[in-house]
mmCIF file of C-alpha atoms and ligand atoms in Angstrom:
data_model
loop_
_atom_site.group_PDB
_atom_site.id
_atom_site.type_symbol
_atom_site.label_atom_id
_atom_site.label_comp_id
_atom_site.label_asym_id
_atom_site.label_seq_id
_atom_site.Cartn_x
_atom_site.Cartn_y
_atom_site.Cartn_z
ATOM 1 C CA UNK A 1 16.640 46.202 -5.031
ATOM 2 C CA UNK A 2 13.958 43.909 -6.414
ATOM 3 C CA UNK A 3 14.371 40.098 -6.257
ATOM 4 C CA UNK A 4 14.285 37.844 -9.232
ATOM 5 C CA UNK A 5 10.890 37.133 -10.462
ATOM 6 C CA UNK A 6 10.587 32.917 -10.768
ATOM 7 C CA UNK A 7 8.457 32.799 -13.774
ATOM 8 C CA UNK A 8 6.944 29.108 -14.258
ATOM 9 C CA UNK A 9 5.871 29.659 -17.598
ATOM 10 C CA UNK A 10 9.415 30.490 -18.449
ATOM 11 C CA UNK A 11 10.612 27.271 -16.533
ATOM 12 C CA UNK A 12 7.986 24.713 -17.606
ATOM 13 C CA UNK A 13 8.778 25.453 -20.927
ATOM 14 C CA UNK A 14 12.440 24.744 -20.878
ATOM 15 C CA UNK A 15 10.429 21.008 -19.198
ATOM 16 C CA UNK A 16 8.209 20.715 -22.171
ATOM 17 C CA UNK A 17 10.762 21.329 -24.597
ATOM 18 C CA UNK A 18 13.195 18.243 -23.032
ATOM 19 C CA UNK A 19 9.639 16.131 -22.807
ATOM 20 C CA UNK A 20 9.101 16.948 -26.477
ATOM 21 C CA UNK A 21 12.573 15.645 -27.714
ATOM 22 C CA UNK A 22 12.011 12.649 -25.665
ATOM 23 C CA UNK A 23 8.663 11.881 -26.307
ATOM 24 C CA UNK A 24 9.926 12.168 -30.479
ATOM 25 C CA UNK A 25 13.070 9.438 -29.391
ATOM 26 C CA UNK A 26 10.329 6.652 -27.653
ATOM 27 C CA UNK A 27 8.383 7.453 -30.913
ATOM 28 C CA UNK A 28 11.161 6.475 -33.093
ATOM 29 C CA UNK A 29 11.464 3.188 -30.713
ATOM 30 C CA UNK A 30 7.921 2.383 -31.186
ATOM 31 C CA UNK A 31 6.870 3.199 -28.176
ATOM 32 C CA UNK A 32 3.939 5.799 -28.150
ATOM 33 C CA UNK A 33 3.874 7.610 -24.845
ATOM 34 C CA UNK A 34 0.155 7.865 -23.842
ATOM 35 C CA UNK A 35 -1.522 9.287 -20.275
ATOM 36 C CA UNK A 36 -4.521 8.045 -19.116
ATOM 37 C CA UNK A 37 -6.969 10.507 -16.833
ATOM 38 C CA UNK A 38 -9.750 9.768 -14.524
ATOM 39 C CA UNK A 39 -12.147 12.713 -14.007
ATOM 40 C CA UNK A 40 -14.884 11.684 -11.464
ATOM 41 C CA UNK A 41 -17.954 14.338 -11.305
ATOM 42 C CA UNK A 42 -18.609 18.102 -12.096
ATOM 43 C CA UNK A 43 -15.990 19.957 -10.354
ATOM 44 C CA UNK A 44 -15.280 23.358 -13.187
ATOM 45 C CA UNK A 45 -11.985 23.316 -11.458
ATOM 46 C CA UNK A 46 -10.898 19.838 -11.783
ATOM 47 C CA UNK A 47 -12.460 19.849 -15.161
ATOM 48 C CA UNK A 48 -9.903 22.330 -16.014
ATOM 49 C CA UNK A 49 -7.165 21.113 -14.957
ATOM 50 C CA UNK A 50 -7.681 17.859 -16.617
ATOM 51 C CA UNK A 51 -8.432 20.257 -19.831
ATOM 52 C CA UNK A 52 -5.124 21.677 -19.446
ATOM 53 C CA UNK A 53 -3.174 18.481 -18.804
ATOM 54 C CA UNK A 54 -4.710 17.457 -22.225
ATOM 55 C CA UNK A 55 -3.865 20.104 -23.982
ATOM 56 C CA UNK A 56 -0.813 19.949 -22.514
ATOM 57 C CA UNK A 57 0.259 16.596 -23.786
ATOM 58 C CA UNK A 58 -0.661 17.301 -27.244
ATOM 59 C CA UNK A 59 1.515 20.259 -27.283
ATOM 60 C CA UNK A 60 4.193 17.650 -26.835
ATOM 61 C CA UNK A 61 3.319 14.971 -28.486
ATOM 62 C CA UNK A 62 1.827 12.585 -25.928
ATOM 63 C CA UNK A 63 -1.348 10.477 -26.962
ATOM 64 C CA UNK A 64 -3.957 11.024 -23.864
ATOM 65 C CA UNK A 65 -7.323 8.588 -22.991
ATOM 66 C CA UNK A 66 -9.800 10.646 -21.173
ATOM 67 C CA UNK A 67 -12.553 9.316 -18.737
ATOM 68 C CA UNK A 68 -14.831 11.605 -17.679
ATOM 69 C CA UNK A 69 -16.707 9.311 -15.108
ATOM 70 C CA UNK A 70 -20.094 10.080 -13.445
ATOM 71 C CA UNK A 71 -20.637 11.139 -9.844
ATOM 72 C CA UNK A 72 -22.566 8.679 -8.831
ATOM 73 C CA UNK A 73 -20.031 5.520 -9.883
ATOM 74 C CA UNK A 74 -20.046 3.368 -7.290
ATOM 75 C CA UNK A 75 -15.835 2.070 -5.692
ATOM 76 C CA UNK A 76 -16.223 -1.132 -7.531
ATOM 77 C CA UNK A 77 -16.969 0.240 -10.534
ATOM 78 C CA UNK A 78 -13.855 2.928 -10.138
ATOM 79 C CA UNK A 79 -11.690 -0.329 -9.175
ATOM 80 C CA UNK A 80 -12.604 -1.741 -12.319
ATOM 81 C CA UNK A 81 -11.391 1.130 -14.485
ATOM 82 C CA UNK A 82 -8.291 1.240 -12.756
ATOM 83 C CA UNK A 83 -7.821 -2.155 -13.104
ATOM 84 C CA UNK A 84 -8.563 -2.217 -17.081
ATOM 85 C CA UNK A 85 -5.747 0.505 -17.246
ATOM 86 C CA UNK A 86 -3.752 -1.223 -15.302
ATOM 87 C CA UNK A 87 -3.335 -3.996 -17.707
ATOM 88 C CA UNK A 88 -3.836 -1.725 -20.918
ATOM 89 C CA UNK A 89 0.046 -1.966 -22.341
ATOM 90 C CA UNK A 90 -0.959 1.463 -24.531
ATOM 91 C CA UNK A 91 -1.454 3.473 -21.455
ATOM 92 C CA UNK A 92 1.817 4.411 -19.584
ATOM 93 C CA UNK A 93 0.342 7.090 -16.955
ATOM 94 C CA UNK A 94 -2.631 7.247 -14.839
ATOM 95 C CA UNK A 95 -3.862 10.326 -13.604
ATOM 96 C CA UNK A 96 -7.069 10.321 -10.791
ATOM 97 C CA UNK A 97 -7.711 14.003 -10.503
ATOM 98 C CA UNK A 98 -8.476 14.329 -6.922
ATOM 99 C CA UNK A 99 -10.024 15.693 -4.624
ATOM 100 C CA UNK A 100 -12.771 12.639 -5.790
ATOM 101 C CA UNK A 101 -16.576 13.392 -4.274
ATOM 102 C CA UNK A 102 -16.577 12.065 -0.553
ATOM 103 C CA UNK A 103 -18.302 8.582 -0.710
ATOM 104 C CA UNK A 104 -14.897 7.048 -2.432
ATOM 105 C CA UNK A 105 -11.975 6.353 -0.520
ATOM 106 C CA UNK A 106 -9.649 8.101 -2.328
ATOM 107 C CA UNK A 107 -6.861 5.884 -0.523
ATOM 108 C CA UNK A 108 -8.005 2.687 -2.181
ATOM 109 C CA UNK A 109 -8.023 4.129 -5.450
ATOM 110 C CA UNK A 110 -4.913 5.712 -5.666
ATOM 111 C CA UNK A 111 -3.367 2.810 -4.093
ATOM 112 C CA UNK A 112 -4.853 0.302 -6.629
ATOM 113 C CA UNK A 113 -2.870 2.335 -9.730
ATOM 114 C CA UNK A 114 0.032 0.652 -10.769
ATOM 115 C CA UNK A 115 2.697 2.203 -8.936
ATOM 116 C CA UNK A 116 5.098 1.853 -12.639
ATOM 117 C CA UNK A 117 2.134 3.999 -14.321
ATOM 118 C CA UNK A 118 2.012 6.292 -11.192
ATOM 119 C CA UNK A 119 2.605 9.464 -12.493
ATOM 120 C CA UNK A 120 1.262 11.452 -9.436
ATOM 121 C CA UNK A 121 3.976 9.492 -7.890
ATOM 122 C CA UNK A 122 1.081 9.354 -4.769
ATOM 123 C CA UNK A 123 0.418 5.399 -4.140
ATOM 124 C CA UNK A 124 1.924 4.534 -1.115
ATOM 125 C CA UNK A 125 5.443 2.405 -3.060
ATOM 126 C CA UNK A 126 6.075 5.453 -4.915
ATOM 127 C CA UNK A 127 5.586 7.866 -1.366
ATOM 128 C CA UNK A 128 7.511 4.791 0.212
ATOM 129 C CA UNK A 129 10.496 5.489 -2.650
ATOM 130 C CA UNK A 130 10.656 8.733 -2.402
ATOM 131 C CA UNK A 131 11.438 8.683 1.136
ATOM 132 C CA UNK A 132 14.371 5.896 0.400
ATOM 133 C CA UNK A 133 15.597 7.866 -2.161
ATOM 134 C CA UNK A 134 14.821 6.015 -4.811
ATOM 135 C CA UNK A 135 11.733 7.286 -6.635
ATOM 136 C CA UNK A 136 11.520 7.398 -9.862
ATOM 137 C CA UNK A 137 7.837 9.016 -10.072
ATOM 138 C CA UNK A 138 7.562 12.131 -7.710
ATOM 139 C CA UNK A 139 4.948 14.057 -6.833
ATOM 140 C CA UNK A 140 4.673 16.733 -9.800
ATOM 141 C CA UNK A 141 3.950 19.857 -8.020
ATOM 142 C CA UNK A 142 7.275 19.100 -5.261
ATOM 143 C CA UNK A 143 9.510 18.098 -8.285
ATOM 144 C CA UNK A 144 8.503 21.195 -10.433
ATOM 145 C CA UNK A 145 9.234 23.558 -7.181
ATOM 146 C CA UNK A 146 12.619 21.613 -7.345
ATOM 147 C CA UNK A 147 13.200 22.057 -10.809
ATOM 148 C CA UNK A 148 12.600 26.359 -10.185
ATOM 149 C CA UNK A 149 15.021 25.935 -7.638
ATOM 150 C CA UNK A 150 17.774 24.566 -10.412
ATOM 151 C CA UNK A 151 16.940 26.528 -12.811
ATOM 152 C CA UNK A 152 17.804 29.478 -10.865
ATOM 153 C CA UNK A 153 20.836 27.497 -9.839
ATOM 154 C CA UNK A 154 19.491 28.154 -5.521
ATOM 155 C CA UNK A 155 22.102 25.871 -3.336
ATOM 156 C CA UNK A 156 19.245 24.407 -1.031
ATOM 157 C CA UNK A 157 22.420 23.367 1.275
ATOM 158 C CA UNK A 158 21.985 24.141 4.971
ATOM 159 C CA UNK A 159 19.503 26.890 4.294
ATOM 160 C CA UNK A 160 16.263 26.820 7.286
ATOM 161 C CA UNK A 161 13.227 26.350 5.100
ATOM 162 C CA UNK A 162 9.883 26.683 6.225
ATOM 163 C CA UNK A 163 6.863 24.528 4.846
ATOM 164 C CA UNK A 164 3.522 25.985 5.772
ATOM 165 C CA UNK A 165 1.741 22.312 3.999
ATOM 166 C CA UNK A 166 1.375 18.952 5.020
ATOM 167 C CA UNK A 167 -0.392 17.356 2.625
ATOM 168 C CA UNK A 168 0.491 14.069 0.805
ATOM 169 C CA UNK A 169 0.560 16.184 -2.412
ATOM 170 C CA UNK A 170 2.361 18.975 -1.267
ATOM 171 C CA UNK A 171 3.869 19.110 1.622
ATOM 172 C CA UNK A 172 5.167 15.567 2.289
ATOM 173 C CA UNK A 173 6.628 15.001 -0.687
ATOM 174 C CA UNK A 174 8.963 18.454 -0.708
ATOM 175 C CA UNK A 175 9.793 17.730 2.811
ATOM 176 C CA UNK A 176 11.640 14.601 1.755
ATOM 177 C CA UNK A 177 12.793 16.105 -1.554
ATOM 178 C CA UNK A 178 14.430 19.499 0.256
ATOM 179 C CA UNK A 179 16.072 17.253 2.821
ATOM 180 C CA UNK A 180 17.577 15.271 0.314
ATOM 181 C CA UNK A 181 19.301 18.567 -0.839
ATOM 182 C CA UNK A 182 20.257 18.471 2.742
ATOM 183 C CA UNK A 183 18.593 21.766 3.501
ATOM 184 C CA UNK A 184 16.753 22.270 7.340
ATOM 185 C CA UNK A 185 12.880 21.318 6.839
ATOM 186 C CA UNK A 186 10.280 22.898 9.275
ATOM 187 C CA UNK A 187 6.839 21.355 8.318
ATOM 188 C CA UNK A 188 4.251 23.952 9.111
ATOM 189 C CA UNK A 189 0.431 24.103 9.778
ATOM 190 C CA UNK A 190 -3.057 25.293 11.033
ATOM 191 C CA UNK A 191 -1.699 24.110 14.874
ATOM 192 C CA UNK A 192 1.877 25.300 14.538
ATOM 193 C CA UNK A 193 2.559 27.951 17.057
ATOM 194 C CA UNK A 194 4.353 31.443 16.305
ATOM 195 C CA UNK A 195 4.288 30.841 11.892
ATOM 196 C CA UNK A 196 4.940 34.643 11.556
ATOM 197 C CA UNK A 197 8.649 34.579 13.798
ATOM 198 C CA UNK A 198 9.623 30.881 12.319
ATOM 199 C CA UNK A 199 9.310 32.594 8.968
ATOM 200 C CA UNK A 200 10.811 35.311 9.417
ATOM 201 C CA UNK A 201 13.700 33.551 10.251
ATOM 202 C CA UNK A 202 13.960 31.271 7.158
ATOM 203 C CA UNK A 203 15.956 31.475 4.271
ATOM 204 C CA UNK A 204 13.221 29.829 2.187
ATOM 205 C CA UNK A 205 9.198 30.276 2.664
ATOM 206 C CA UNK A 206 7.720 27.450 0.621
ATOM 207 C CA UNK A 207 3.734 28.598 1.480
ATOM 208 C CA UNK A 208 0.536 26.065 0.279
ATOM 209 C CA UNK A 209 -2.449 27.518 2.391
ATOM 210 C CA UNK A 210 -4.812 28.637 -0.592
ATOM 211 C CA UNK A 211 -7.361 30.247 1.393
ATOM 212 C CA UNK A 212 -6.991 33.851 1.916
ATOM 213 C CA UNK A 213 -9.354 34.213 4.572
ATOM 214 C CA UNK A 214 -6.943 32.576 7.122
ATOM 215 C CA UNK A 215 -3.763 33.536 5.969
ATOM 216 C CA UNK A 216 -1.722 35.684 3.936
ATOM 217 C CA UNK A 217 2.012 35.990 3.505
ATOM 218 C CA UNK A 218 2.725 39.912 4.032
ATOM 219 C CA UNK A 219 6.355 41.363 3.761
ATOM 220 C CA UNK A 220 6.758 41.699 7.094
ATOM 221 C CA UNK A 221 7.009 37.790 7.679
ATOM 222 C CA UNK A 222 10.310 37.128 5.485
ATOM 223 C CA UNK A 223 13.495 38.296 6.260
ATOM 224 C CA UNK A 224 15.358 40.648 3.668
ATOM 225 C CA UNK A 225 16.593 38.386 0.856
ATOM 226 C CA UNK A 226 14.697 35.594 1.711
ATOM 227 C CA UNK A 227 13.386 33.558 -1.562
ATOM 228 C CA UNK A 228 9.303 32.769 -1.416
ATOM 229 C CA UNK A 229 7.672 29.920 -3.217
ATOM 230 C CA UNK A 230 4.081 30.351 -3.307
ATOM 231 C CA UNK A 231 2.010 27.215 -4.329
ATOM 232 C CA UNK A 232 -1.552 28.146 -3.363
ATOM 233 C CA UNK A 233 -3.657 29.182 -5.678
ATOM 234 C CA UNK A 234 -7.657 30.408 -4.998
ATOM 235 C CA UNK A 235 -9.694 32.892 -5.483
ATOM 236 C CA UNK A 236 -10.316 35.937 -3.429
ATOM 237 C CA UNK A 237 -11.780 39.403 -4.409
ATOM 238 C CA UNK A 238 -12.456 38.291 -7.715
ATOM 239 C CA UNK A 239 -8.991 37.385 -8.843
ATOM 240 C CA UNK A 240 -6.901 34.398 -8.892
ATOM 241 C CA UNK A 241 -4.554 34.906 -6.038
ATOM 242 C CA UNK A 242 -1.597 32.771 -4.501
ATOM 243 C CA UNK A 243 -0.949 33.066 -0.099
ATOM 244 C CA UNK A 244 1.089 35.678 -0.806
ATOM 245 C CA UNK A 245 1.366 39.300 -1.023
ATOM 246 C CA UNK A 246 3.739 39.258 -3.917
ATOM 247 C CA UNK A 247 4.235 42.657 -4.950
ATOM 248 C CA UNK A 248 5.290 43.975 -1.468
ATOM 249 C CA UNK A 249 7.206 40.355 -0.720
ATOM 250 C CA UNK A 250 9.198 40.941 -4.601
ATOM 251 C CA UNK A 251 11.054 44.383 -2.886
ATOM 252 C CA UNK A 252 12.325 42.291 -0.127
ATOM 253 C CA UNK A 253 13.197 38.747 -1.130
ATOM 254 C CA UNK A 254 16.081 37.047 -3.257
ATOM 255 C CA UNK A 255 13.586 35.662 -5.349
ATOM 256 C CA UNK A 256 9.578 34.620 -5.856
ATOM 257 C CA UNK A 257 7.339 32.830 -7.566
ATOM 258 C CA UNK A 258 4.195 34.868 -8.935
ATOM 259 C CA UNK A 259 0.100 33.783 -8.967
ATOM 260 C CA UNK A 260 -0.686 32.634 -11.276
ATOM 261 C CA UNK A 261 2.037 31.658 -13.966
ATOM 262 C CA UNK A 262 4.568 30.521 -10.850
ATOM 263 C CA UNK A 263 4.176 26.788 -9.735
ATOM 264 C CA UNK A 264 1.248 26.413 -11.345
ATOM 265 C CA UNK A 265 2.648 25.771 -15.012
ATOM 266 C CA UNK A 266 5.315 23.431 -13.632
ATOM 267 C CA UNK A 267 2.709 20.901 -11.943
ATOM 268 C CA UNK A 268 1.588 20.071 -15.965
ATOM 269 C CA UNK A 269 5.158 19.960 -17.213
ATOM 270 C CA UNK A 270 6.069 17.610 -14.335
ATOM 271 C CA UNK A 271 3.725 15.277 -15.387
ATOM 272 C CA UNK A 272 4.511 15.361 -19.023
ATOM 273 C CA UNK A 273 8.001 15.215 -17.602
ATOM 274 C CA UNK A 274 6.413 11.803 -15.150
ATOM 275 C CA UNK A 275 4.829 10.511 -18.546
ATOM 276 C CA UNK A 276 7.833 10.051 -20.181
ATOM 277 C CA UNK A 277 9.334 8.525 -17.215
ATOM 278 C CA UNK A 278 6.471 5.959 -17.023
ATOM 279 C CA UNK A 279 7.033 5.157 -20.925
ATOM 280 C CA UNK A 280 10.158 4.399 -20.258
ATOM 281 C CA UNK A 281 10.298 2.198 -17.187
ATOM 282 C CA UNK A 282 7.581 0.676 -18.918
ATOM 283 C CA UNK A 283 9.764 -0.408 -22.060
ATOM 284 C CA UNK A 284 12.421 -1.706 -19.943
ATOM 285 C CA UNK A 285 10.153 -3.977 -18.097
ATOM 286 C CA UNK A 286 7.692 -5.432 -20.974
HETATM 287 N N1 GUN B 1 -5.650 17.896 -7.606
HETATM 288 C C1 GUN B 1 -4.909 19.012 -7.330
HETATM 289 N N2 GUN B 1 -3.614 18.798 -7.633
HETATM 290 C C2 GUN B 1 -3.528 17.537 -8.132
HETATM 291 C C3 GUN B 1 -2.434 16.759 -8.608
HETATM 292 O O1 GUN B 1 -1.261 17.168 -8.650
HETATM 293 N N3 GUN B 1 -2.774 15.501 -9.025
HETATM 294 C C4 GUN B 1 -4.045 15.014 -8.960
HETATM 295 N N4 GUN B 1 -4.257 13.769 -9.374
HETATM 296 N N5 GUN B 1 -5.066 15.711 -8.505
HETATM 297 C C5 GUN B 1 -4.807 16.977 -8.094
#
């Protein structure tokens, strides 16, 4: 029998409706939820994700400042910007897209954001939080994996999950957010020997590769029931593909997430969902 289909646009809309109702009650407090972005250069895809954040926000009824910044700004300048936001009381989130073009240090800047208007949840208090258990801002695409896996009402308890990511967007972040559901976390990557039998014998593949040319997730590397979260997304043959092979992987697993309309979606209601957050911790404090 076919697994369940995890359908992110289903999911991130259940997100945006909450974030709706909420952004409506700070309204009626006076407090007008607003998210700042950062856009540094011409990259079409970054450009349109930033596009879709925006449009995003509007849909529920958060106020967005946009800064589309040259290519050529210099660190100081960037500083500055962040700074000014920083100490703008109107602007609750801040959003650098990343990757930003290689003569910035991408560390500095993110760490310079006010970790209360951190809605990345990426400078290094907010990663330092998280892996206390006590973050308030998360990561958006690890908390909107975690919010498929409640939705679908998956006990994460005890169950051998494999992580093929490492990143500090992806992969850390879930790693610290799957143990705390006290499931078995194997973090995965480009040096780790014999990927193919480790997933094969894991209840959960979470895979974040995104490059199709090295690797693929093929049926034959999940055991039967076995539930597949795919968070790459790139393009290959013309099409906009995840890491996995998902209509051979759908006949054999539990459940798994499509490309596109899987995890994608729930990265933009996360950080609606982070907005809202930052609104509020921002009330409480002044
Ligand atoms: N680039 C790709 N994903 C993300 C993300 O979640 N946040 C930011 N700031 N940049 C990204």
């Amino acid at each position: 029998m076919a697994g369940v289909r995890i359908d992110g646009k289903v999911i991130a809309q259940s997100v945006k409706d909450r974030v709706k109702k909420a952004a409506a009650e700070l309204k009626n407090q006076g407090i007008s939820p607003c998210l700042a972005t950062v856009l540094i250069g011409d990259n079409p895809a970054s450009a349109t994700y930033v596009k879709n954040k925006h449009l995003a926000c509007e849909e529920v009824g958060i106020a967005t400042k946009d800064h589309k910044l040259d290519s050529n700004i210099t660190q100081p300048e960037l500083a500055k910007i962040i700074d000014e936001l920083n100490a703008d009381k109107s602007v609750h989130g801040i959003l650098v897209q990343l990757p930003l073009p290689k003569h910035l240090d991408e560390f500095a800047i993110i760490s310079r954001i006010s970790p209360l208007k951190d809605v990345d949840g990426l400078t290094p208090h907010n990663v330092g939080l998280l892996a206390m258990k006590k973050a308030a801002l998360v990561a958006c695409t690890p908390s909107g994996v975690m919010e498929m896996f409640d939705y679908h009402g998956i006990d994460l308890e005890g169950k051998n999950v494999v992580l093929i990511n490492r990143s500090n967007l992806v992969g850390k972040p879930l790693y610290h957010l799957l143990l705390e559901k006290n499931a078995t976390v194997l973090t995965c990557h480009s040096k780790t020997k014999n990927l193919t039998r480790l997933c094969q014998d894991a209840d959960i593949v979470i895979t974040a590769v995104g490059d199709r040319n090295k690797f693929t997730l093929t049926s034959d590397m999940i055991k039967e029931g076995a539930i597949v979260i795919d968070v790459a997304i790139s393009r290959f043959q013309e099409k906009l593909v995840g890491d996995s092979d998902y209509d051979s992987i759908i006949k054999k697993a539990s459940f798994a997430t499509p490309v596109p309309g899987g995890v994608g979606p729930m990265t933009v209601a996360m950080l609606l969902k982070n907005t809202i957050t930052a609104a509020s911790l921002g009330s409480q404090i002044g």
